[in-house]
Short mmCIF file of C-alpha atoms and ligand atoms in Angstrom, two decimals:
data_model
loop_
_atom_site.label_atom_id
_atom_site.label_comp_id
_atom_site.label_asym_id
_atom_site.label_seq_id
_atom_site.Cartn_x
_atom_site.Cartn_y
_atom_site.Cartn_z
CA MET A 1471 103.85 66.74 101.58
CA PRO A 1472 102.60 69.15 98.91
CA GLN A 1473 105.00 72.02 98.19
CA PRO A 1474 103.78 75.45 99.38
CA LEU A 1475 102.62 77.62 96.51
CA PRO A 1476 105.01 80.36 95.38
CA ARG A 1477 103.95 83.63 96.99
CA ILE A 1478 103.46 86.60 94.63
CA ALA A 1479 103.21 90.24 95.73
CA VAL A 1480 101.88 92.60 93.06
CA LEU A 1481 102.61 96.33 92.87
CA ALA A 1482 100.07 98.27 90.81
CA SER A 1483 99.05 101.91 90.36
CA GLY A 1484 96.07 101.69 88.03
CA ARG A 1485 93.51 99.47 86.40
CA GLY A 1486 95.17 96.13 87.16
CA SER A 1487 94.41 94.13 84.04
CA ASN A 1488 97.80 92.40 84.29
CA LEU A 1489 97.06 91.55 87.92
CA GLN A 1490 93.69 90.16 86.82
CA ALA A 1491 95.40 87.98 84.21
CA VAL A 1492 97.56 86.53 87.01
CA LEU A 1493 94.54 85.99 89.29
CA ASP A 1494 92.59 84.33 86.47
CA ALA A 1495 95.49 82.04 85.56
CA ILE A 1496 95.86 80.95 89.19
CA ALA A 1497 92.10 80.33 89.44
CA ALA A 1498 92.19 78.33 86.20
CA GLY A 1499 95.08 76.22 87.47
CA SER A 1500 97.44 77.37 84.70
CA LEU A 1501 99.78 79.26 87.06
CA ALA A 1502 100.98 77.71 90.31
CA GLY A 1503 101.12 80.53 92.81
CA GLU A 1504 99.25 82.62 95.31
CA VAL A 1505 98.79 86.41 95.25
CA VAL A 1506 99.64 87.34 98.84
CA GLY A 1507 99.16 91.09 98.53
CA VAL A 1508 98.46 93.97 96.18
CA PHE A 1509 100.38 97.14 96.99
CA SER A 1510 99.65 100.55 95.55
CA ASP A 1511 100.88 104.13 95.73
CA LYS A 1512 97.34 105.16 94.73
CA PRO A 1513 94.64 104.37 97.32
CA GLY A 1514 91.99 104.75 94.60
CA ALA A 1515 93.63 102.31 92.18
CA ALA A 1516 91.13 99.92 90.60
CA ALA A 1517 93.74 97.17 90.90
CA LEU A 1518 93.20 97.04 94.68
CA GLN A 1519 89.55 96.11 94.19
CA ARG A 1520 90.54 92.93 92.38
CA VAL A 1521 91.56 91.20 95.62
CA ALA A 1522 89.91 90.79 99.02
CA PRO A 1523 90.40 93.67 101.52
CA PRO A 1524 92.94 91.84 103.73
CA LEU A 1525 95.26 91.57 100.74
CA ARG A 1526 95.20 95.31 99.94
CA TRP A 1527 97.85 97.79 101.02
CA SER A 1528 97.99 101.36 99.80
CA ALA A 1529 99.30 104.71 100.84
CA ALA A 1530 99.26 108.03 99.02
CA ALA A 1531 102.88 108.47 98.02
CA LYS A 1532 102.46 112.23 97.80
CA ALA A 1533 101.57 112.43 101.51
CA TYR A 1534 105.10 111.28 102.41
CA PRO A 1535 107.99 113.69 102.95
CA SER A 1536 110.30 111.77 100.60
CA ARG A 1537 110.54 108.86 98.19
CA GLU A 1538 112.67 107.02 100.76
CA ALA A 1539 110.00 107.37 103.46
CA PHE A 1540 107.28 105.99 101.19
CA ASP A 1541 109.48 103.19 99.92
CA ALA A 1542 110.41 102.20 103.49
CA ASP A 1543 106.75 101.71 104.41
CA LEU A 1544 106.06 99.92 101.14
CA ALA A 1545 109.05 97.62 101.67
CA GLU A 1546 107.93 96.69 105.19
CA ALA A 1547 104.42 95.91 103.98
CA VAL A 1548 105.72 93.83 101.07
CA ALA A 1549 108.20 91.97 103.30
CA ALA A 1550 105.42 91.19 105.80
CA ALA A 1551 103.62 89.30 103.03
CA ARG A 1552 106.73 87.05 102.66
CA PRO A 1553 106.70 87.00 98.86
CA ASP A 1554 108.89 84.76 96.72
CA TRP A 1555 108.29 87.07 93.74
CA ILE A 1556 107.39 90.73 93.47
CA LEU A 1557 105.64 91.69 90.30
CA CYS A 1558 105.35 95.30 89.15
CA ALA A 1559 102.25 95.22 86.98
CA GLY A 1560 101.47 98.78 85.97
CA TYR A 1561 103.29 100.24 88.98
CA LEU A 1562 104.00 103.74 87.76
CA ARG A 1563 106.27 105.04 90.47
CA ILE A 1564 110.05 104.72 90.45
CA LEU A 1565 111.28 102.29 93.12
CA GLY A 1566 114.22 103.65 95.13
CA ASP A 1567 117.53 101.84 95.40
CA ALA A 1568 116.89 100.55 98.94
CA PHE A 1569 113.66 98.83 97.90
CA VAL A 1570 115.20 97.39 94.75
CA GLU A 1571 118.28 96.06 96.55
CA ARG A 1572 116.19 94.49 99.32
CA PHE A 1573 114.16 92.45 96.84
CA ARG A 1574 116.79 92.14 94.10
CA GLY A 1575 116.62 89.04 91.94
CA ARG A 1576 112.95 88.42 92.62
CA THR A 1577 111.35 91.65 91.41
CA ILE A 1578 110.15 91.79 87.83
CA ASN A 1579 108.37 94.48 85.83
CA ILE A 1580 106.27 94.51 82.70
CA HIS A 1581 106.91 97.49 80.44
CA PRO A 1582 105.03 98.42 77.28
CA SER A 1583 107.91 98.70 74.80
CA LEU A 1584 110.61 96.60 73.22
CA LEU A 1585 113.33 97.56 75.67
CA PRO A 1586 115.90 99.07 75.49
CA LYS A 1587 113.66 101.29 73.35
CA TYR A 1588 111.41 103.76 75.16
CA ARG A 1589 112.09 103.50 78.84
CA GLY A 1590 109.72 105.60 80.93
CA LEU A 1591 106.36 106.98 79.88
CA HIS A 1592 104.36 107.48 76.65
CA THR A 1593 105.93 104.49 74.96
CA HIS A 1594 103.18 104.02 72.37
CA ALA A 1595 103.22 107.65 71.21
CA ARG A 1596 107.01 107.55 71.02
CA ALA A 1597 106.99 104.37 68.88
CA LEU A 1598 104.49 106.01 66.51
CA GLU A 1599 106.49 109.25 66.33
CA ALA A 1600 109.61 107.27 65.49
CA GLY A 1601 107.78 105.50 62.64
CA ASP A 1602 108.53 102.04 64.07
CA GLY A 1603 107.11 99.09 62.14
CA GLU A 1604 106.86 96.99 65.27
CA HIS A 1605 106.33 97.60 68.95
CA GLY A 1606 105.58 95.43 71.95
CA ALA A 1607 106.18 94.65 75.60
CA SER A 1608 109.07 93.44 77.74
CA VAL A 1609 109.35 91.70 81.10
CA HIS A 1610 112.60 92.40 82.92
CA PHE A 1611 114.29 92.11 86.28
CA VAL A 1612 114.12 95.36 88.25
CA ILE A 1613 117.38 97.16 89.01
CA PRO A 1614 117.85 100.64 90.49
CA GLU A 1615 117.91 102.29 87.04
CA LEU A 1616 114.44 102.82 85.55
CA ASP A 1617 113.31 100.14 83.04
CA ALA A 1618 116.94 99.12 82.60
CA GLY A 1619 117.18 95.62 84.13
CA THR A 1620 118.00 92.58 82.04
CA VAL A 1621 115.12 91.66 79.77
CA ILE A 1622 113.72 88.15 80.25
CA ALA A 1623 111.17 88.02 77.45
CA GLN A 1624 109.41 90.17 74.86
CA ALA A 1625 106.28 90.07 72.74
CA VAL A 1626 106.07 91.91 69.43
CA VAL A 1627 103.07 93.45 67.67
CA PRO A 1628 102.89 95.17 64.28
CA VAL A 1629 102.26 98.90 64.01
CA HIS A 1630 99.49 99.60 61.50
CA THR A 1631 98.97 102.66 59.32
CA GLY A 1632 96.56 105.01 61.06
CA ASP A 1633 97.35 103.68 64.54
CA THR A 1634 96.80 106.03 67.46
CA PRO A 1635 98.61 105.62 70.80
CA GLU A 1636 95.35 104.21 72.20
CA LEU A 1637 94.93 101.60 69.44
CA LEU A 1638 98.55 100.57 69.77
CA ALA A 1639 98.30 100.39 73.57
CA GLU A 1640 95.31 98.05 73.23
CA ARG A 1641 97.18 95.79 70.81
CA VAL A 1642 100.22 95.69 73.11
CA LEU A 1643 98.07 94.96 76.17
CA GLY A 1644 96.69 91.93 74.32
CA VAL A 1645 100.17 90.40 74.29
CA GLU A 1646 101.21 91.70 77.71
CA HIS A 1647 98.95 89.28 79.56
CA PRO A 1648 100.19 86.05 77.88
CA LEU A 1649 103.77 87.35 78.05
CA LEU A 1650 103.54 88.05 81.76
CA LEU A 1651 101.93 84.69 82.49
CA ALA A 1652 104.57 82.81 80.51
CA VAL A 1653 107.35 84.53 82.48
CA MET A 1654 105.54 84.02 85.79
CA ARG A 1655 105.30 80.30 85.02
CA LEU A 1656 109.08 80.20 84.59
CA ALA A 1657 109.54 82.17 87.81
CA THR A 1658 107.17 80.20 90.01
CA SER A 1659 108.47 76.86 88.77
CA GLY A 1660 111.98 77.77 89.88
CA ARG A 1661 113.40 77.94 86.35
CA LEU A 1662 114.24 81.67 86.29
CA ALA A 1663 117.09 83.47 88.04
CA GLU A 1664 119.08 86.70 87.80
CA HIS A 1665 122.86 86.42 88.13
CA GLY A 1666 124.42 89.85 87.97
CA ALA A 1667 123.35 91.28 84.63
CA THR A 1668 122.49 87.86 83.25
CA VAL A 1669 119.16 86.06 83.15
CA GLN A 1670 119.35 82.33 83.62
CA VAL A 1671 116.69 79.86 82.55
CA ASP A 1672 117.13 76.30 83.77
CA GLY A 1673 120.64 77.26 84.89
CA HIS A 1674 121.70 78.44 81.42
CA PRO A 1675 122.44 82.08 80.59
CA LEU A 1676 120.09 83.79 78.19
CA PHE A 1677 121.91 85.84 75.56
CA THR A 1678 118.81 87.25 73.87
CA PRO A 1679 115.39 87.86 75.43
CA LEU A 1680 112.91 85.02 74.97
CA ARG A 1681 110.14 85.73 72.46
CA LEU A 1682 106.44 85.01 72.90
CA ASP A 1683 105.12 83.01 69.94
CA CYS A 1684 101.54 83.06 68.69
CA ALA A 1685 100.73 79.97 70.77
CA GLY A 1686 101.68 81.85 73.95
CA ARG A 1687 104.95 79.94 74.40
CA LEU A 1688 108.36 81.45 75.00
CA THR A 1689 111.02 80.61 72.45
CA ASP A 1690 114.73 81.35 72.53
CA PRO A 1691 115.66 83.18 69.29
CA ALA A 1692 119.30 82.21 69.87
CA GLY A 1693 118.75 78.53 70.50
CA GLY A 1694 115.29 77.82 69.15
CA ALA A 1695 114.37 75.94 72.32
CA THR A 1696 110.91 76.43 73.77
CA ALA A 1697 110.71 77.49 77.38
C1 GAR B 2404 100.53 98.16 81.21
O1 GAR B 2404 100.49 98.50 79.85
C2 GAR B 2404 101.96 98.07 81.68
O2 GAR B 2404 102.83 97.54 80.73
C3 GAR B 2404 102.27 99.53 81.94
O3 GAR B 2404 101.11 100.04 82.55
C4 GAR B 2404 99.98 99.32 82.05
C5 GAR B 2404 99.21 98.81 83.23
O4 GAR B 2404 98.02 98.19 82.83
N1 GAR B 2404 103.42 99.68 82.76
C6 GAR B 2404 104.28 100.68 82.64
O5 GAR B 2404 104.13 101.59 81.85
C7 GAR B 2404 105.46 100.63 83.60
N2 GAR B 2404 106.51 101.47 83.15
P1 GAR B 2404 97.16 97.37 83.88
O6 GAR B 2404 97.02 98.25 85.11
O7 GAR B 2404 95.85 97.16 83.21
O8 GAR B 2404 97.88 96.09 84.17
#
């Protein structure tokens, strides 16, 4: 009997290029999985249009009396899709503790900085202001504290003289998609787990985040092994 495909729920607030990268990889056969729902706090989010109407869920977060009330509806909708993995791909609203705890260990987020640097917003402008020579993106497990969960993998880009936040954002986005896909491949093949504050790959703890190499593979800077 063929194994059922891993079920992926995607949370997105905006354009959805990371979601599209996941959809394209699934269609191309390079990621084993199925997107079972796209969930947004912004009913007008372009990301929603990237999947068929039955897979879309959205509600205007600002119409709710509290964060908890919105999160409760979101959590029910996500749970109804029976996901194995929940992927925050440009989801720009803080997830409350109840949501995070309910889906703990299977919720991951992509963030446009080399965490722990620049949690929160305006990461590209902040890297430029700090005069950083390199910048990048991180994929991490989601915990109740914003952008603070254990980092699974990172991709690095150079900062060039004359860069603007927009130019830098574009360069980072170029590595976000392969980074996210590489981590999703680990996740959907059952090789990735969160144990407390530790990431495990193939049952071994990861002491340093994996790094995306120029061939789109993840390497372990501590051990040199390719994931
Ligand atoms: C991406 O750059 C992602 O890293 C960032 O939003 C963008 C979404 O792009 N996420 C965050 O800032 C989360 N803190 P997309 O909608 O085209 O995938």
